[in-house]
Amino acid sequence: MVTPTDPIQPHETHVDDDVQLLSETLEEVLAYSGDKADQKYVELKTRAEAALEDVKNRISQASDNYYYRAKQAVYLADDYVQENPWHGVGIGASVGLVVGLLLARR
């Protein structure tokens, strides 16, 4: 049974997919809506396009930052296991035991 506190929900979507869909929809709306001669429409469209571009850039930077930090963590873990192989074996065995116990309860 899945509860609201479970980290993985069956209906969970990827944020990148959601942002991409929102971006494409907003671009389509901006391309086909409004009276092209109306000055207020032109100003609103310009502001919306600028905001959309800003959000895309911030998401891209955040994604790059998270990727870099995750890669750093992997390298640190690899270095630790290389320097302390028996600690790595112990940690791996402990994690395997806990996962095995959790799976056996279901």
CSV table of C-alpha atoms in Angstrom, one decimal, residues 35-80:
chain,number,residue,atom,x,y,z
A,35,ASP,CA,-4.6,41.0,-31.3
A,36,LYS,CA,-1.2,41.6,-32.9
A,37,ALA,CA,-2.0,45.3,-33.3
A,38,ASP,CA,-2.9,45.8,-29.6
A,39,GLN,CA,0.0,47.5,-27.7
A,40,LYS,CA,-1.0,46.0,-24.4
A,41,TYR,CA,-0.8,42.5,-26.0
A,42,VAL,CA,2.6,43.2,-27.4
A,43,GLU,CA,3.9,44.3,-24.0
A,44,LEU,CA,2.4,41.3,-22.2
A,45,LYS,CA,3.8,38.9,-24.8
A,46,THR,CA,7.2,40.4,-24.4
A,47,ARG,CA,7.1,40.2,-20.6
A,48,ALA,CA,5.9,36.6,-20.8
A,49,GLU,CA,8.6,35.6,-23.2
A,50,ALA,CA,11.2,37.2,-21.0
A,51,ALA,CA,9.9,35.4,-17.9
A,52,LEU,CA,9.8,32.1,-19.7
A,53,GLU,CA,13.4,32.4,-20.9
A,54,ASP,CA,14.4,33.4,-17.4
A,55,VAL,CA,12.8,30.4,-15.9
A,56,LYS,CA,14.3,28.1,-18.5
A,57,ASN,CA,17.8,29.5,-17.7
A,58,ARG,CA,17.3,29.1,-13.9
A,59,ILE,CA,16.1,25.6,-14.3
A,60,SER,CA,19.0,24.7,-16.5
A,61,GLN,CA,21.5,26.2,-14.0
A,62,ALA,CA,19.9,24.4,-11.1
A,63,SER,CA,20.0,21.1,-13.0
A,64,ASP,CA,23.6,21.6,-13.9
A,65,ASN,CA,24.4,22.4,-10.2
A,66,TYR,CA,22.6,19.3,-9.0
A,67,TYR,CA,24.4,17.1,-11.6
A,68,TYR,CA,27.8,18.5,-10.5
A,69,ARG,CA,27.1,18.0,-6.8
A,70,ALA,CA,25.8,14.4,-7.4
A,71,LYS,CA,28.9,13.7,-9.5
A,72,GLN,CA,31.1,15.0,-6.7
A,73,ALA,CA,29.3,12.8,-4.1
A,74,VAL,CA,29.9,9.8,-6.3
A,75,TYR,CA,33.6,10.6,-6.6
A,76,LEU,CA,33.9,11.1,-2.9
A,77,ALA,CA,32.1,7.8,-2.2
A,78,ASP,CA,34.4,6.1,-4.7
A,79,ASP,CA,37.5,7.6,-3.0
A,80,TYR,CA,36.3,6.5,0.4
